[in-house]
XYZ file of C-alpha atoms in Angstrom:
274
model
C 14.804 -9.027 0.346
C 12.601 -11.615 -1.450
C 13.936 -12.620 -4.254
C 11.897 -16.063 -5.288
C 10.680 -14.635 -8.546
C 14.261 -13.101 -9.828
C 14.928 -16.288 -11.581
C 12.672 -17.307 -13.647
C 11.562 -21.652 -13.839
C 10.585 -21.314 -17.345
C 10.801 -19.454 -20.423
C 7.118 -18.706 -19.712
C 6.999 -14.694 -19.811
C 6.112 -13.083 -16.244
C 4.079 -10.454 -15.347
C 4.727 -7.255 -12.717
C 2.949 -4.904 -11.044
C 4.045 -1.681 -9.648
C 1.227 -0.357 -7.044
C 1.929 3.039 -6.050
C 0.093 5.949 -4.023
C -1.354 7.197 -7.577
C -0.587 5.294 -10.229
C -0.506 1.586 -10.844
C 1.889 0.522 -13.830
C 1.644 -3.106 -15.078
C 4.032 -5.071 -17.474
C 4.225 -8.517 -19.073
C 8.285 -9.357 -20.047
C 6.323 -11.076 -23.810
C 5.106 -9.838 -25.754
C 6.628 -6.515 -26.196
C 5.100 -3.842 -25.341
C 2.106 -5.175 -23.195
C 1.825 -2.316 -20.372
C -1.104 -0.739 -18.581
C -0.877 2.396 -16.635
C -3.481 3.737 -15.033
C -4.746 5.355 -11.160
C -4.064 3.274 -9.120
C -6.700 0.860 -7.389
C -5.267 0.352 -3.768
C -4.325 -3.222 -2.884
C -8.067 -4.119 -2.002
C -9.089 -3.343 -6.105
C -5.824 -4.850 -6.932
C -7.429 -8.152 -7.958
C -9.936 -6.699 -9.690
C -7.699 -4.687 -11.750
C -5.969 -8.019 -12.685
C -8.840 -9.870 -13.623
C -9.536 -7.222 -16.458
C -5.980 -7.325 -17.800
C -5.720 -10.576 -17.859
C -9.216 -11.094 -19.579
C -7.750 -7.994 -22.271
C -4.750 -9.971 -22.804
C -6.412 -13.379 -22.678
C -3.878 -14.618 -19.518
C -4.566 -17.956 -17.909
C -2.629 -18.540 -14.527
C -1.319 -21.625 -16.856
C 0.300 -18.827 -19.098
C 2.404 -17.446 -16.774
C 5.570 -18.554 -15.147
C 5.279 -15.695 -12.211
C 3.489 -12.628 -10.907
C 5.462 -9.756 -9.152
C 4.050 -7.034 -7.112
C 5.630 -4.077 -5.694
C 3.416 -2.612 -3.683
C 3.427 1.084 -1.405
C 3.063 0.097 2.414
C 3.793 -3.620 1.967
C 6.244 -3.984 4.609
C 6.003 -6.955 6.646
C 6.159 -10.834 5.786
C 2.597 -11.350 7.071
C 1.053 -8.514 4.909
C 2.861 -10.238 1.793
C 2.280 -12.799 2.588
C -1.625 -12.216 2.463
C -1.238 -9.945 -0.784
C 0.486 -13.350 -2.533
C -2.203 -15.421 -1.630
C -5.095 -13.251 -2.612
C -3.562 -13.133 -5.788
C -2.740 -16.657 -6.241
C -5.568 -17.300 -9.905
C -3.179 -15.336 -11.613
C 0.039 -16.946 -11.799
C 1.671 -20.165 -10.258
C 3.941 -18.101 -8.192
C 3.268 -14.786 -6.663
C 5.503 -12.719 -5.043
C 4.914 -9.474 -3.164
C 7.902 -7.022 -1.976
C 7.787 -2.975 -1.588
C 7.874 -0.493 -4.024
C 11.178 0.713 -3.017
C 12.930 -2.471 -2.929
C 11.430 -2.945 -6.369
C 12.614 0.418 -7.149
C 16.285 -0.118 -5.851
C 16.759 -3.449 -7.550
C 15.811 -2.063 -10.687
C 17.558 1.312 -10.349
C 20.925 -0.146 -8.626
C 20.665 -3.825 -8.655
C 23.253 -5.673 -6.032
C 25.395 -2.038 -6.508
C 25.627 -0.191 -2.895
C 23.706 3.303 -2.470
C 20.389 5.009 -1.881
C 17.503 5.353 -4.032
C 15.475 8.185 -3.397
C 11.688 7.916 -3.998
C 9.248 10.285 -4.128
C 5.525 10.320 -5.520
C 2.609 11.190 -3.695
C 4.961 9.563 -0.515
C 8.316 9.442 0.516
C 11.276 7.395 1.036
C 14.906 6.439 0.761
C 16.111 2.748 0.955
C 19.946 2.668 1.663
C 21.944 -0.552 0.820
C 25.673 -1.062 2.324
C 28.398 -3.392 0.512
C 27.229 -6.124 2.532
C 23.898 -6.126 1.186
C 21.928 -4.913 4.487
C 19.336 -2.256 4.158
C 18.314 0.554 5.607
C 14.900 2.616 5.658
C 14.246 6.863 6.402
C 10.805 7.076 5.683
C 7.920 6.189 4.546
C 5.738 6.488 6.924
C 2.929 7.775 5.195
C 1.123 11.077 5.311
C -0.135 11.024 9.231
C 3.725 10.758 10.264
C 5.981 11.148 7.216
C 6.016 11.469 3.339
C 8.647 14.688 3.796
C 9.257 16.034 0.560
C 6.747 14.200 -1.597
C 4.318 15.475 -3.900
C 1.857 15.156 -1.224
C 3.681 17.408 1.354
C 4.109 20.192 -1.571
C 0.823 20.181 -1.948
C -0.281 20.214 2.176
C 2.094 22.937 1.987
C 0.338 24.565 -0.529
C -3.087 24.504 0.796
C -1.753 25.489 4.514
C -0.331 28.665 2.562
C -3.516 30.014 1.772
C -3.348 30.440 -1.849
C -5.981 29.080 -2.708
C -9.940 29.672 -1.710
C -11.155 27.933 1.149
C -14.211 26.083 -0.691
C -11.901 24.642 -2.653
C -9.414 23.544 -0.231
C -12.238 22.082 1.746
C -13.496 20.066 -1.345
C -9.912 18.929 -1.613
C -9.591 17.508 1.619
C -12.644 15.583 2.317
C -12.733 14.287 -0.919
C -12.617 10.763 -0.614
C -9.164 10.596 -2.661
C -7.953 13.089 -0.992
C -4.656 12.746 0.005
C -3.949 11.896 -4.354
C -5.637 15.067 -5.093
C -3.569 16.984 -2.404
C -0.687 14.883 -4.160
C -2.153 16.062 -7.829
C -1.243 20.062 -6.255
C 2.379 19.044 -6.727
C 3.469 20.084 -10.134
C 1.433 23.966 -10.316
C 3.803 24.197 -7.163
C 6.740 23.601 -8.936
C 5.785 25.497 -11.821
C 4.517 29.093 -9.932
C 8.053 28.310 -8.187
C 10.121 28.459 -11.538
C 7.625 31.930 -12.463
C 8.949 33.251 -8.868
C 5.837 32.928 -6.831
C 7.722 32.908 -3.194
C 5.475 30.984 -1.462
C 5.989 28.381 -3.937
C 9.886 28.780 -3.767
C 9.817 27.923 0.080
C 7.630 25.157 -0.248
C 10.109 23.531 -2.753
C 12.653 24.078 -1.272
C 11.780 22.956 2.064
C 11.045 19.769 0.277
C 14.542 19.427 -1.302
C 15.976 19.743 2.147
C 13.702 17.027 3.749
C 14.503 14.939 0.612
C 18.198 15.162 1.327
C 17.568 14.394 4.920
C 16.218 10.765 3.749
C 19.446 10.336 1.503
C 21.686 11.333 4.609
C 19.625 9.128 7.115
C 19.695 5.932 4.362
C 23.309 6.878 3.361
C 25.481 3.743 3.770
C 29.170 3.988 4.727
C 31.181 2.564 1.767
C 34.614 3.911 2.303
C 36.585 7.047 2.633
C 36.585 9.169 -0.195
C 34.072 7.549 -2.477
C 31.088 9.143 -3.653
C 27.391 7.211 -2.869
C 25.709 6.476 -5.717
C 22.192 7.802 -5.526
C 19.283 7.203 -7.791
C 15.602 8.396 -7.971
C 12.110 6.793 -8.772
C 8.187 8.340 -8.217
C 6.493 10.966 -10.171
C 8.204 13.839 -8.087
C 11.761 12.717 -9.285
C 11.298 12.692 -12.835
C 11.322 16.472 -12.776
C 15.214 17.288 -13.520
C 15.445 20.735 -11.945
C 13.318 19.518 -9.075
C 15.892 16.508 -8.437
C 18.739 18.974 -8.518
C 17.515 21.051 -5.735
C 17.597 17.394 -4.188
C 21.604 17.130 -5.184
C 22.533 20.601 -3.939
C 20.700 20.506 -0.856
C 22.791 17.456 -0.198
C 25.816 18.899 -1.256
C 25.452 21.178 1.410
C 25.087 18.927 3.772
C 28.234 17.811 3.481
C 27.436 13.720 1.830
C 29.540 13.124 -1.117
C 27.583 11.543 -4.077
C 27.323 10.412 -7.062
C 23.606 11.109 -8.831
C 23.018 7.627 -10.671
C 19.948 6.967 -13.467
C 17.903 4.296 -12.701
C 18.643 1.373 -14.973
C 15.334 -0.027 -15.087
C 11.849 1.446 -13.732
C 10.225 -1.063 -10.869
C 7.691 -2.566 -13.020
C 10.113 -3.444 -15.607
C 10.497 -7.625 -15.255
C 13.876 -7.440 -16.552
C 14.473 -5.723 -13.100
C 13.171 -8.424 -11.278
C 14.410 -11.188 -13.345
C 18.222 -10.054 -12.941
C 18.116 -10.170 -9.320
C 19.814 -13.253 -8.178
């Protein structure tokens, strides 16, 4: 894990960026309270998007002591390192990790575990006692996302519940797999009236959820319960995350459901890393 921005240089504040599938969040660690949230821009508008926040809040790259970015299909050390350097006018140092490891570090820190994410995609980022990871996942919506809001609401559409004119419009929109995403939460809500359809569909996702947490699952010693924390749209929903923690309790994986400390675009996350 990269973790050349966790300690700060200077008491100059830093800025981070959390780029997901839907939304983009963006906080400054000074002054209090300076946040943006908005849909997200991919990582080609990314610099764009930065350009007008920093003009709002009247940022130099001179003000700055870092810029963080945790980004949704940032993966490998060539692709950050080609996000860092297109975003180099903003700060003197840029660093670029994934959202989950931005997620983990601010929901666990160094503590062993899983955290569980799910938005419009899907994954689960295990971390043993020795600090190695582990990945079940994200993969993205041609070969993964199980259990995300995106895969409630393919299931959805495949169900035929709604009229065909408007699933077409859906899918060939050109955002479409966020507006498939967007189906998510009427799912979960016709499921809590009893719609059945909509009861499977959530349901299957719990399972395939709890198949990430058993896949990620690190082995930290007999008779001790994994912690396991959440982040993404999909997890903030309480009952929705406890279909997630009995599923797994039927699979037989002892643990122990832990709030995130800290959200992924919160810099005290990444400034407590090392």
């Amino acid at each position: 894990m990269n973790r050349g921005l966790a300690r700060s240089r200077s008491d100059r504040p830093i800025v981070v960026v959390d780029l997901g599938g839907t939304w983009v969040r963006v906080a400054a660690s000074r002054p209090a309270g300076r946040a943006y949230r908005g849909r997200t821009p991919g990582v080609a508008g990314l610099p764009a998007l930065l350009d007008r926040l920093w003009r709002r809040w009247r940022l130099t790259r001179r003000d700055l002591d870092a810029l963080g970015v945790a980004s949704r299909g940032i993966w490998t050390a060539a692709e950050r390192r080609a996000l860092a350097r297109r975003l180099r006018r903003f700060a003197p140092r840029v660093v670029v990790i994934s959202d989950v490891e931005a997620a983990y570090l601010g929901a666990l820190g160094e503590t062993a575990g899983v955290l569980l994410l799910a938005g419009t995609g899907s994954i689960a980022l295990g971390r043993d006692r020795r600090g190695r990871f582990t990945r079940a996942g994200g993969l993205g919506p041609l070969l993964g996302d199980d259990g995300s809001a995106f895969a409630l609401g393919r299931a959805w559409l495949r169900s035929d519940s709604m009229a065909p004119a408007r699933v077409r419009g859906i899918v060939t929109a050109p955002d479409a797999i966020a507006r498939v995403a967007a189906l998510a939460p009427a799912v979960l809500r016709r499921a809590r009236r009893g719609h059945r359809a909509a009861r499977r569909i959530v349901a299957d996702a719990q399972r395939a959820l709890a198949e990430l947490v058993v896949r990620a699952a690190p082995r930290i010693g007999p008779g001790r319960r994994i912690p396991v924390s959440w982040a993404g749209g999909l997890l903030d929903d309480p009952r929705f995350r406890a279909g997630v923690w009995r599923a797994l309790r039927r699979r037989g994986l002892p643990v122990a459901p832990t709030p995130p400390a800290a959200a992924a675009a919160a810099p005290e996350a990444w400034r407590s890393v090392l």
